[in-house]
Amino acid sequence: MRTALLQSSGLPGSVGENLKVLDAAAGRAAAAGAGLLTAPEMFLTGYAIGDDIGRLAEPADGDSAEAIADIASRHGLAIAYGYPERDGETVFNSAQLISAEGDRLANYRKTHLFGDAERGHFTPGEQSLVQARLGGLTVGLMICYDIEFPENARAHALAGTDLLVVPTANMHPFQFVAESMVPVRAWENQMYVAYVNRVGPEGEFEFFGLSVLAGPDGIACTRAGRGEELVVADVDPDLLAASREANPYLRDRRPGLYRALV
C-alpha cells in the first residue's frame, strides 16, 4: 500500500485552513497512487495553541471528522490525522483513521502524555492497542511519545500490526527519535512505522520534521527534510513476510522471563 506522509504544521488555531491543507495534500497523494495519507499530531487545530485546545476540541464524529471523510472519499484514499477529541467534559489528544469510503475505522487516544503542557490540557487514554484493517494490512495507531516506550510497539507486533501509524509533534533536541529510534522500533518489531512530524516554530517549540516511513529491515523507505513536505513510499507485504521469516525476534522471545516488567 502506497503511503503518503504529510509533514506540515498547517495554520495553528485555524481548523478551516488546516482542512484546506489536508484536502490539497490528499489530492497530491492520490495522484501519486497513495492509499493512505497521514498527517501529524494535532494537525486539525495546531499543537501549541494553549487554552484554544479546549475550545477547538471536537467529538470523534464531529463536523471536522465529516469534512475529512468527504476529503477521503473524494480523493479515494484513507486519511489518518491528529486532533483534540472532546468526550463530554474530557479532552484527549487523539488520532483517527478514516477509510477511502469515508468510514471511521479507528480512533486512538494518546496514552503517554508529554510534559506539563499536554498534562494540563489532556486526559491520557487507557487503550494502548487500537487497530484496523486497511488495504489488506493491519494498521495500528499511536501518537508521538507513545512510540518511545518499547512495550507499546511490542504489543502491536504481538497483535499482528503490519503498519504502525504515528502522528507526531516532536521538537528539538529530540531528533534522535526520528533518526534512530523509529527505524529500530520497526526492525525489532518486524513492522512498518510511519512517523509523521510537525515542522517549524510554534509557540515555545521548534518542530524538526524528519518524518519517516521505516521498514522491517530498519531502513528508511522515505524520509522528509526539515521543511513542509509530502513524501510517499510503499508498504510492501512481500518484504514484510520475508523479513519476518528471516528475523526471529518474536519467535525467540521468552515471555516467562519478563514477568518483572508488569
PDB file of C-alpha atoms in Angstrom:
ATOM      1  CA  MET A   1       0.000   0.000   0.000  1.00  0.00           C
ATOM      2  CA  ARG A   2       1.486   3.306  -1.042  1.00  0.00           C
ATOM      3  CA  THR A   3       1.640   5.587   1.982  1.00  0.00           C
ATOM      4  CA  ALA A   4       1.946   9.384   1.993  1.00  0.00           C
ATOM      5  CA  LEU A   5       3.363  11.362   4.919  1.00  0.00           C
ATOM      6  CA  LEU A   6       2.257  14.996   5.205  1.00  0.00           C
ATOM      7  CA  GLN A   7       4.959  16.910   7.084  1.00  0.00           C
ATOM      8  CA  SER A   8       3.253  20.185   7.920  1.00  0.00           C
ATOM      9  CA  SER A   9       2.080  22.265  10.844  1.00  0.00           C
ATOM     10  CA  GLY A  10      -0.715  23.824   8.810  1.00  0.00           C
ATOM     11  CA  LEU A  11      -2.013  27.043  10.339  1.00  0.00           C
ATOM     12  CA  PRO A  12      -2.229  26.650  14.143  1.00  0.00           C
ATOM     13  CA  GLY A  13      -5.564  27.792  15.504  1.00  0.00           C
ATOM     14  CA  SER A  14      -7.473  27.546  12.202  1.00  0.00           C
ATOM     15  CA  VAL A  15      -9.376  24.332  11.630  1.00  0.00           C
ATOM     16  CA  GLY A  16     -10.737  25.604   8.320  1.00  0.00           C
ATOM     17  CA  GLU A  17      -7.296  26.359   6.876  1.00  0.00           C
ATOM     18  CA  ASN A  18      -5.911  23.035   8.063  1.00  0.00           C
ATOM     19  CA  LEU A  19      -8.738  21.203   6.336  1.00  0.00           C
ATOM     20  CA  LYS A  20      -7.781  23.041   3.127  1.00  0.00           C
ATOM     21  CA  VAL A  21      -4.140  21.984   3.548  1.00  0.00           C
ATOM     22  CA  LEU A  22      -5.247  18.396   4.128  1.00  0.00           C
ATOM     23  CA  ASP A  23      -7.516  18.484   1.076  1.00  0.00           C
ATOM     24  CA  ALA A  24      -4.707  19.736  -1.166  1.00  0.00           C
ATOM     25  CA  ALA A  25      -2.284  17.145   0.227  1.00  0.00           C
ATOM     26  CA  ALA A  26      -4.839  14.383  -0.318  1.00  0.00           C
ATOM     27  CA  GLY A  27      -5.080  15.387  -3.956  1.00  0.00           C
ATOM     28  CA  ARG A  28      -1.300  15.201  -4.394  1.00  0.00           C
ATOM     29  CA  ALA A  29      -1.083  11.922  -2.501  1.00  0.00           C
ATOM     30  CA  ALA A  30      -3.859  10.352  -4.556  1.00  0.00           C
ATOM     31  CA  ALA A  31      -2.170  11.486  -7.777  1.00  0.00           C
ATOM     32  CA  ALA A  32       0.966   9.677  -6.581  1.00  0.00           C
ATOM     33  CA  GLY A  33      -1.050   6.490  -6.093  1.00  0.00           C
ATOM     34  CA  ALA A  34      -1.230   6.557  -2.305  1.00  0.00           C
ATOM     35  CA  GLY A  35      -3.866   4.556  -0.474  1.00  0.00           C
ATOM     36  CA  LEU A  36      -3.184   6.243   2.867  1.00  0.00           C
ATOM     37  CA  LEU A  37      -2.297   9.805   3.844  1.00  0.00           C
ATOM     38  CA  THR A  38      -1.095  10.516   7.384  1.00  0.00           C
ATOM     39  CA  ALA A  39      -0.973  13.989   8.946  1.00  0.00           C
ATOM     40  CA  PRO A  40       0.857  14.939  12.174  1.00  0.00           C
ATOM     41  CA  GLU A  41      -0.260  15.074  15.791  1.00  0.00           C
ATOM     42  CA  MET A  42      -2.919  17.729  16.487  1.00  0.00           C
ATOM     43  CA  PHE A  43      -2.914  18.670  12.808  1.00  0.00           C
ATOM     44  CA  LEU A  44      -6.538  19.705  12.804  1.00  0.00           C
ATOM     45  CA  THR A  45      -6.045  22.580  15.250  1.00  0.00           C
ATOM     46  CA  GLY A  46      -2.341  23.089  15.892  1.00  0.00           C
ATOM     47  CA  TYR A  47      -0.309  21.815  18.832  1.00  0.00           C
ATOM     48  CA  ALA A  48       0.927  24.850  20.785  1.00  0.00           C
ATOM     49  CA  ILE A  49      -2.371  26.731  20.958  1.00  0.00           C
ATOM     50  CA  GLY A  50      -2.859  26.845  24.735  1.00  0.00           C
ATOM     51  CA  ASP A  51      -6.418  27.075  26.003  1.00  0.00           C
ATOM     52  CA  ASP A  52      -7.747  27.073  22.449  1.00  0.00           C
ATOM     53  CA  ILE A  53      -7.310  23.305  22.617  1.00  0.00           C
ATOM     54  CA  GLY A  54     -10.440  23.028  24.730  1.00  0.00           C
ATOM     55  CA  ARG A  55     -12.354  25.499  22.563  1.00  0.00           C
ATOM     56  CA  LEU A  56     -11.497  23.708  19.314  1.00  0.00           C
ATOM     57  CA  ALA A  57     -11.818  20.132  20.558  1.00  0.00           C
ATOM     58  CA  GLU A  58     -14.489  18.073  18.766  1.00  0.00           C
ATOM     59  CA  PRO A  59     -16.136  14.685  19.173  1.00  0.00           C
ATOM     60  CA  ALA A  60     -14.668  11.832  17.143  1.00  0.00           C
ATOM     61  CA  ASP A  61     -17.736  12.012  14.880  1.00  0.00           C
ATOM     62  CA  GLY A  62     -17.872  15.816  14.792  1.00  0.00           C
ATOM     63  CA  ASP A  63     -18.010  18.289  11.927  1.00  0.00           C
ATOM     64  CA  SER A  64     -14.317  18.016  11.103  1.00  0.00           C
ATOM     65  CA  ALA A  65     -14.477  14.229  11.015  1.00  0.00           C
ATOM     66  CA  GLU A  66     -17.290  14.546   8.495  1.00  0.00           C
ATOM     67  CA  ALA A  67     -15.250  17.027   6.461  1.00  0.00           C
ATOM     68  CA  ILE A  68     -12.248  14.713   6.432  1.00  0.00           C
ATOM     69  CA  ALA A  69     -14.465  11.777   5.479  1.00  0.00           C
ATOM     70  CA  ASP A  70     -15.582  13.847   2.483  1.00  0.00           C
ATOM     71  CA  ILE A  71     -11.944  14.622   1.579  1.00  0.00           C
ATOM     72  CA  ALA A  72     -11.043  10.934   1.831  1.00  0.00           C
ATOM     73  CA  SER A  73     -13.937   9.771  -0.322  1.00  0.00           C
ATOM     74  CA  ARG A  74     -13.451  12.490  -2.965  1.00  0.00           C
ATOM     75  CA  HIS A  75      -9.780  11.625  -3.391  1.00  0.00           C
ATOM     76  CA  GLY A  76     -10.168   7.881  -2.887  1.00  0.00           C
ATOM     77  CA  LEU A  77      -7.646   7.326  -0.103  1.00  0.00           C
ATOM     78  CA  ALA A  78      -7.670   6.724   3.641  1.00  0.00           C
ATOM     79  CA  ILE A  79      -6.597   9.530   5.980  1.00  0.00           C
ATOM     80  CA  ALA A  80      -5.096   9.393   9.473  1.00  0.00           C
ATOM     81  CA  TYR A  81      -4.841  12.669  11.384  1.00  0.00           C
ATOM     82  CA  GLY A  82      -4.298  14.071  14.858  1.00  0.00           C
ATOM     83  CA  TYR A  83      -6.842  16.261  16.672  1.00  0.00           C
ATOM     84  CA  PRO A  84      -8.119  17.194  20.131  1.00  0.00           C
ATOM     85  CA  GLU A  85     -11.078  14.951  20.903  1.00  0.00           C
ATOM     86  CA  ARG A  86     -13.851  16.094  23.217  1.00  0.00           C
ATOM     87  CA  ASP A  87     -15.865  13.453  25.046  1.00  0.00           C
ATOM     88  CA  GLY A  88     -18.210  15.281  27.395  1.00  0.00           C
ATOM     89  CA  GLU A  89     -16.025  17.426  29.642  1.00  0.00           C
ATOM     90  CA  THR A  90     -12.906  15.376  28.896  1.00  0.00           C
ATOM     91  CA  VAL A  91     -10.384  16.205  26.163  1.00  0.00           C
ATOM     92  CA  PHE A  92      -7.976  13.682  24.672  1.00  0.00           C
ATOM     93  CA  ASN A  93      -5.027  14.021  22.314  1.00  0.00           C
ATOM     94  CA  SER A  94      -6.332  11.684  19.626  1.00  0.00           C
ATOM     95  CA  ALA A  95      -5.669  10.272  16.181  1.00  0.00           C
ATOM     96  CA  GLN A  96      -8.370   8.990  13.857  1.00  0.00           C
ATOM     97  CA  LEU A  97      -8.247   6.791  10.760  1.00  0.00           C
ATOM     98  CA  ILE A  98     -10.908   7.283   8.083  1.00  0.00           C
ATOM     99  CA  SER A  99     -11.249   4.962   5.099  1.00  0.00           C
ATOM    100  CA  ALA A 100     -11.274   5.880   1.415  1.00  0.00           C
ATOM    101  CA  GLU A 101     -15.049   5.390   1.565  1.00  0.00           C
ATOM    102  CA  GLY A 102     -15.367   7.931   4.372  1.00  0.00           C
ATOM    103  CA  ASP A 103     -15.932   5.426   7.183  1.00  0.00           C
ATOM    104  CA  ARG A 104     -14.384   5.966  10.619  1.00  0.00           C
ATOM    105  CA  LEU A 105     -12.173   2.898  11.097  1.00  0.00           C
ATOM    106  CA  ALA A 106     -10.325   3.606  14.338  1.00  0.00           C
ATOM    107  CA  ASN A 107      -9.818   6.289  16.966  1.00  0.00           C
ATOM    108  CA  TYR A 108      -6.865   6.298  19.370  1.00  0.00           C
ATOM    109  CA  ARG A 109      -6.298   8.434  22.474  1.00  0.00           C
ATOM    110  CA  LYS A 110      -2.659   9.163  23.371  1.00  0.00           C
ATOM    111  CA  THR A 111      -1.737   7.071  26.393  1.00  0.00           C
ATOM    112  CA  HIS A 112       1.592   8.696  27.340  1.00  0.00           C
ATOM    113  CA  LEU A 113       1.306  12.482  27.633  1.00  0.00           C
ATOM    114  CA  PHE A 114       4.484  14.515  27.220  1.00  0.00           C
ATOM    115  CA  GLY A 115       5.305  17.376  29.560  1.00  0.00           C
ATOM    116  CA  ASP A 116       3.229  19.761  31.611  1.00  0.00           C
ATOM    117  CA  ALA A 117       1.614  21.369  28.577  1.00  0.00           C
ATOM    118  CA  GLU A 118      -0.037  18.127  27.479  1.00  0.00           C
ATOM    119  CA  ARG A 119      -0.885  17.031  31.011  1.00  0.00           C
ATOM    120  CA  GLY A 120      -2.532  20.385  31.619  1.00  0.00           C
ATOM    121  CA  HIS A 121      -4.890  20.063  28.653  1.00  0.00           C
ATOM    122  CA  PHE A 122      -5.482  16.348  28.072  1.00  0.00           C
ATOM    123  CA  THR A 123      -6.569  13.203  29.855  1.00  0.00           C
ATOM    124  CA  PRO A 124      -4.451  10.165  28.954  1.00  0.00           C
ATOM    125  CA  GLY A 125      -6.139   7.388  27.031  1.00  0.00           C
ATOM    126  CA  GLU A 126      -6.496   3.951  28.577  1.00  0.00           C
ATOM    127  CA  GLN A 127      -6.488   1.726  25.480  1.00  0.00           C
ATOM    128  CA  SER A 128      -2.967   1.153  24.174  1.00  0.00           C
ATOM    129  CA  LEU A 129      -3.800  -1.178  21.300  1.00  0.00           C
ATOM    130  CA  VAL A 130      -6.008   0.233  18.528  1.00  0.00           C
ATOM    131  CA  GLN A 131      -6.023  -1.413  15.092  1.00  0.00           C
ATOM    132  CA  ALA A 132      -7.992  -1.505  11.838  1.00  0.00           C
ATOM    133  CA  ARG A 133      -7.811  -3.408   8.563  1.00  0.00           C
ATOM    134  CA  LEU A 134      -6.859  -1.284   5.559  1.00  0.00           C
ATOM    135  CA  GLY A 135      -5.670  -2.303   2.109  1.00  0.00           C
ATOM    136  CA  GLY A 136      -5.020  -5.876   3.204  1.00  0.00           C
ATOM    137  CA  LEU A 137      -2.891  -4.708   6.140  1.00  0.00           C
ATOM    138  CA  THR A 138      -3.432  -4.477   9.863  1.00  0.00           C
ATOM    139  CA  VAL A 139      -2.832  -0.817  10.710  1.00  0.00           C
ATOM    140  CA  GLY A 140      -2.182   0.338  14.265  1.00  0.00           C
ATOM    141  CA  LEU A 141      -2.380   3.845  15.706  1.00  0.00           C
ATOM    142  CA  MET A 142      -0.102   5.534  18.206  1.00  0.00           C
ATOM    143  CA  ILE A 143       0.875   9.167  18.887  1.00  0.00           C
ATOM    144  CA  CYS A 144       4.385  10.660  19.197  1.00  0.00           C
ATOM    145  CA  TYR A 145       5.742   9.995  22.725  1.00  0.00           C
ATOM    146  CA  ASP A 146       3.963   6.615  22.803  1.00  0.00           C
ATOM    147  CA  ILE A 147       6.494   5.128  20.344  1.00  0.00           C
ATOM    148  CA  GLU A 148       9.315   5.904  22.784  1.00  0.00           C
ATOM    149  CA  PHE A 149       8.002   3.189  25.113  1.00  0.00           C
ATOM    150  CA  PRO A 150       9.124  -0.159  23.640  1.00  0.00           C
ATOM    151  CA  GLU A 151       6.280  -2.022  25.343  1.00  0.00           C
ATOM    152  CA  ASN A 152       3.763  -0.176  23.163  1.00  0.00           C
ATOM    153  CA  ALA A 153       5.313  -1.161  19.863  1.00  0.00           C
ATOM    154  CA  ARG A 154       5.895  -4.739  21.032  1.00  0.00           C
ATOM    155  CA  ALA A 155       2.219  -5.065  21.969  1.00  0.00           C
ATOM    156  CA  HIS A 156       1.337  -4.079  18.409  1.00  0.00           C
ATOM    157  CA  ALA A 157       3.817  -6.568  16.989  1.00  0.00           C
ATOM    158  CA  LEU A 158       2.353  -9.393  19.062  1.00  0.00           C
ATOM    159  CA  ALA A 159      -1.156  -8.373  17.947  1.00  0.00           C
ATOM    160  CA  GLY A 160      -0.177  -8.553  14.280  1.00  0.00           C
ATOM    161  CA  THR A 161       0.166  -4.888  13.331  1.00  0.00           C
ATOM    162  CA  ASP A 162       1.791  -4.556   9.893  1.00  0.00           C
ATOM    163  CA  LEU A 163       1.922  -0.760   9.696  1.00  0.00           C
ATOM    164  CA  LEU A 164       2.110   1.400  12.806  1.00  0.00           C
ATOM    165  CA  VAL A 165       0.932   4.943  12.059  1.00  0.00           C
ATOM    166  CA  VAL A 166       2.339   7.563  14.442  1.00  0.00           C
ATOM    167  CA  PRO A 167       1.188  11.193  14.061  1.00  0.00           C
ATOM    168  CA  THR A 168       3.857  13.211  15.846  1.00  0.00           C
ATOM    169  CA  ALA A 169       4.759  16.635  17.250  1.00  0.00           C
ATOM    170  CA  ASN A 170       8.404  16.174  18.176  1.00  0.00           C
ATOM    171  CA  MET A 171      10.732  19.082  18.768  1.00  0.00           C
ATOM    172  CA  HIS A 172      14.383  19.955  19.291  1.00  0.00           C
ATOM    173  CA  PRO A 173      16.504  18.439  20.795  1.00  0.00           C
ATOM    174  CA  PHE A 174      14.919  15.019  20.265  1.00  0.00           C
ATOM    175  CA  GLN A 175      15.843  14.427  16.614  1.00  0.00           C
ATOM    176  CA  PHE A 176      17.392  11.056  17.534  1.00  0.00           C
ATOM    177  CA  VAL A 177      13.873   9.639  17.906  1.00  0.00           C
ATOM    178  CA  ALA A 178      13.142  10.103  14.198  1.00  0.00           C
ATOM    179  CA  GLU A 179      16.684   9.378  13.057  1.00  0.00           C
ATOM    180  CA  SER A 180      17.452   6.295  15.152  1.00  0.00           C
ATOM    181  CA  MET A 181      14.687   5.099  17.448  1.00  0.00           C
ATOM    182  CA  VAL A 182      11.881   4.768  14.901  1.00  0.00           C
ATOM    183  CA  PRO A 183      13.876   2.573  12.467  1.00  0.00           C
ATOM    184  CA  VAL A 184      14.934   0.408  15.413  1.00  0.00           C
ATOM    185  CA  ARG A 185      11.309   0.060  16.541  1.00  0.00           C
ATOM    186  CA  ALA A 186      10.407  -1.094  13.025  1.00  0.00           C
ATOM    187  CA  TRP A 187      13.290  -3.603  12.982  1.00  0.00           C
ATOM    188  CA  GLU A 188      12.882  -5.086  16.446  1.00  0.00           C
ATOM    189  CA  ASN A 189       9.121  -5.496  15.981  1.00  0.00           C
ATOM    190  CA  GLN A 190       9.160  -6.502  12.301  1.00  0.00           C
ATOM    191  CA  MET A 191       6.663  -3.935  11.071  1.00  0.00           C
ATOM    192  CA  TYR A 192       6.492  -0.710   9.116  1.00  0.00           C
ATOM    193  CA  VAL A 193       6.356   2.512  11.128  1.00  0.00           C
ATOM    194  CA  ALA A 194       5.064   5.772   9.640  1.00  0.00           C
ATOM    195  CA  TYR A 195       6.268   8.590  11.905  1.00  0.00           C
ATOM    196  CA  VAL A 196       4.800  11.886  10.678  1.00  0.00           C
ATOM    197  CA  ASN A 197       6.031  15.050  12.349  1.00  0.00           C
ATOM    198  CA  ARG A 198       5.144  18.725  12.525  1.00  0.00           C
ATOM    199  CA  VAL A 199       7.724  21.218  11.287  1.00  0.00           C
ATOM    200  CA  GLY A 200       8.952  24.712  12.115  1.00  0.00           C
ATOM    201  CA  PRO A 201       8.387  27.115  15.033  1.00  0.00           C
ATOM    202  CA  GLU A 202       5.159  27.026  17.012  1.00  0.00           C
ATOM    203  CA  GLY A 203       4.811  28.708  20.373  1.00  0.00           C
ATOM    204  CA  GLU A 204       7.768  27.718  22.529  1.00  0.00           C
ATOM    205  CA  PHE A 205       8.622  24.744  20.321  1.00  0.00           C
ATOM    206  CA  GLU A 206      10.697  24.171  17.184  1.00  0.00           C
ATOM    207  CA  PHE A 207       9.467  21.034  15.419  1.00  0.00           C
ATOM    208  CA  PHE A 208      12.241  19.374  13.433  1.00  0.00           C
ATOM    209  CA  GLY A 209      10.379  17.419  10.750  1.00  0.00           C
ATOM    210  CA  LEU A 210      12.360  14.363   9.595  1.00  0.00           C
ATOM    211  CA  SER A 211       9.169  12.342   9.095  1.00  0.00           C
ATOM    212  CA  VAL A 212      10.000   8.783   8.122  1.00  0.00           C
ATOM    213  CA  LEU A 213       8.456   5.561   6.884  1.00  0.00           C
ATOM    214  CA  ALA A 214      10.751   2.850   8.267  1.00  0.00           C
ATOM    215  CA  GLY A 215      10.576  -0.758   7.105  1.00  0.00           C
ATOM    216  CA  PRO A 216      11.015  -4.047   8.959  1.00  0.00           C
ATOM    217  CA  ASP A 217      14.623  -4.117   7.724  1.00  0.00           C
ATOM    218  CA  GLY A 218      15.314  -0.979   9.774  1.00  0.00           C
ATOM    219  CA  ILE A 219      15.807   1.107   6.640  1.00  0.00           C
ATOM    220  CA  ALA A 220      14.008   4.365   5.893  1.00  0.00           C
ATOM    221  CA  CYS A 221      11.834   3.810   2.816  1.00  0.00           C
ATOM    222  CA  THR A 222      11.427   7.578   2.630  1.00  0.00           C
ATOM    223  CA  ARG A 223      12.379  10.480   4.860  1.00  0.00           C
ATOM    224  CA  ALA A 224      11.380  14.133   4.762  1.00  0.00           C
ATOM    225  CA  GLY A 225      13.735  17.005   5.453  1.00  0.00           C
ATOM    226  CA  ARG A 226      13.119  19.939   7.777  1.00  0.00           C
ATOM    227  CA  GLY A 227      10.527  21.853   5.781  1.00  0.00           C
ATOM    228  CA  GLU A 228       6.922  21.462   4.659  1.00  0.00           C
ATOM    229  CA  GLU A 229       6.869  18.334   2.520  1.00  0.00           C
ATOM    230  CA  LEU A 230       4.803  15.401   1.266  1.00  0.00           C
ATOM    231  CA  VAL A 231       6.755  12.160   0.869  1.00  0.00           C
ATOM    232  CA  VAL A 232       5.485   8.836  -0.450  1.00  0.00           C
ATOM    233  CA  ALA A 233       6.709   5.235  -0.205  1.00  0.00           C
ATOM    234  CA  ASP A 234       5.295   1.725  -0.383  1.00  0.00           C
ATOM    235  CA  VAL A 235       4.429  -0.667   2.436  1.00  0.00           C
ATOM    236  CA  ASP A 236       5.310  -3.997   0.807  1.00  0.00           C
ATOM    237  CA  PRO A 237       3.558  -7.081   2.259  1.00  0.00           C
ATOM    238  CA  ASP A 238       6.018  -9.410   0.493  1.00  0.00           C
ATOM    239  CA  LEU A 239       9.026  -7.681   2.059  1.00  0.00           C
ATOM    240  CA  LEU A 240       7.261  -7.765   5.405  1.00  0.00           C
ATOM    241  CA  ALA A 241       6.607 -11.504   5.164  1.00  0.00           C
ATOM    242  CA  ALA A 242      10.169 -12.271   4.059  1.00  0.00           C
ATOM    243  CA  SER A 243      11.649 -10.111   6.797  1.00  0.00           C
ATOM    244  CA  ARG A 244       9.529 -11.754   9.469  1.00  0.00           C
ATOM    245  CA  GLU A 245      10.614 -15.181   8.259  1.00  0.00           C
ATOM    246  CA  ALA A 246      14.293 -14.211   8.306  1.00  0.00           C
ATOM    247  CA  ASN A 247      14.322 -12.333  11.613  1.00  0.00           C
ATOM    248  CA  PRO A 248      13.271 -14.397  14.647  1.00  0.00           C
ATOM    249  CA  TYR A 249      12.866 -11.725  17.333  1.00  0.00           C
ATOM    250  CA  LEU A 250       9.235 -12.512  18.039  1.00  0.00           C
ATOM    251  CA  ARG A 251       9.713 -16.289  17.789  1.00  0.00           C
ATOM    252  CA  ASP A 252      12.722 -16.247  20.113  1.00  0.00           C
ATOM    253  CA  ARG A 253      11.052 -14.302  22.902  1.00  0.00           C
ATOM    254  CA  ARG A 254      10.914 -15.950  26.354  1.00  0.00           C
ATOM    255  CA  PRO A 255       7.904 -14.262  27.993  1.00  0.00           C
ATOM    256  CA  GLY A 256       8.319 -16.230  31.187  1.00  0.00           C
ATOM    257  CA  LEU A 257      11.469 -14.227  31.910  1.00  0.00           C
ATOM    258  CA  TYR A 258       9.743 -10.867  31.517  1.00  0.00           C
ATOM    259  CA  ARG A 259       7.272 -11.017  34.376  1.00  0.00           C
ATOM    260  CA  ALA A 260       9.143  -8.284  36.246  1.00  0.00           C
ATOM    261  CA  LEU A 261       8.091  -5.847  33.508  1.00  0.00           C
ATOM    262  CA  VAL A 262       4.496  -5.961  34.726  1.00  0.00           C
TER     263      VAL A 262
END
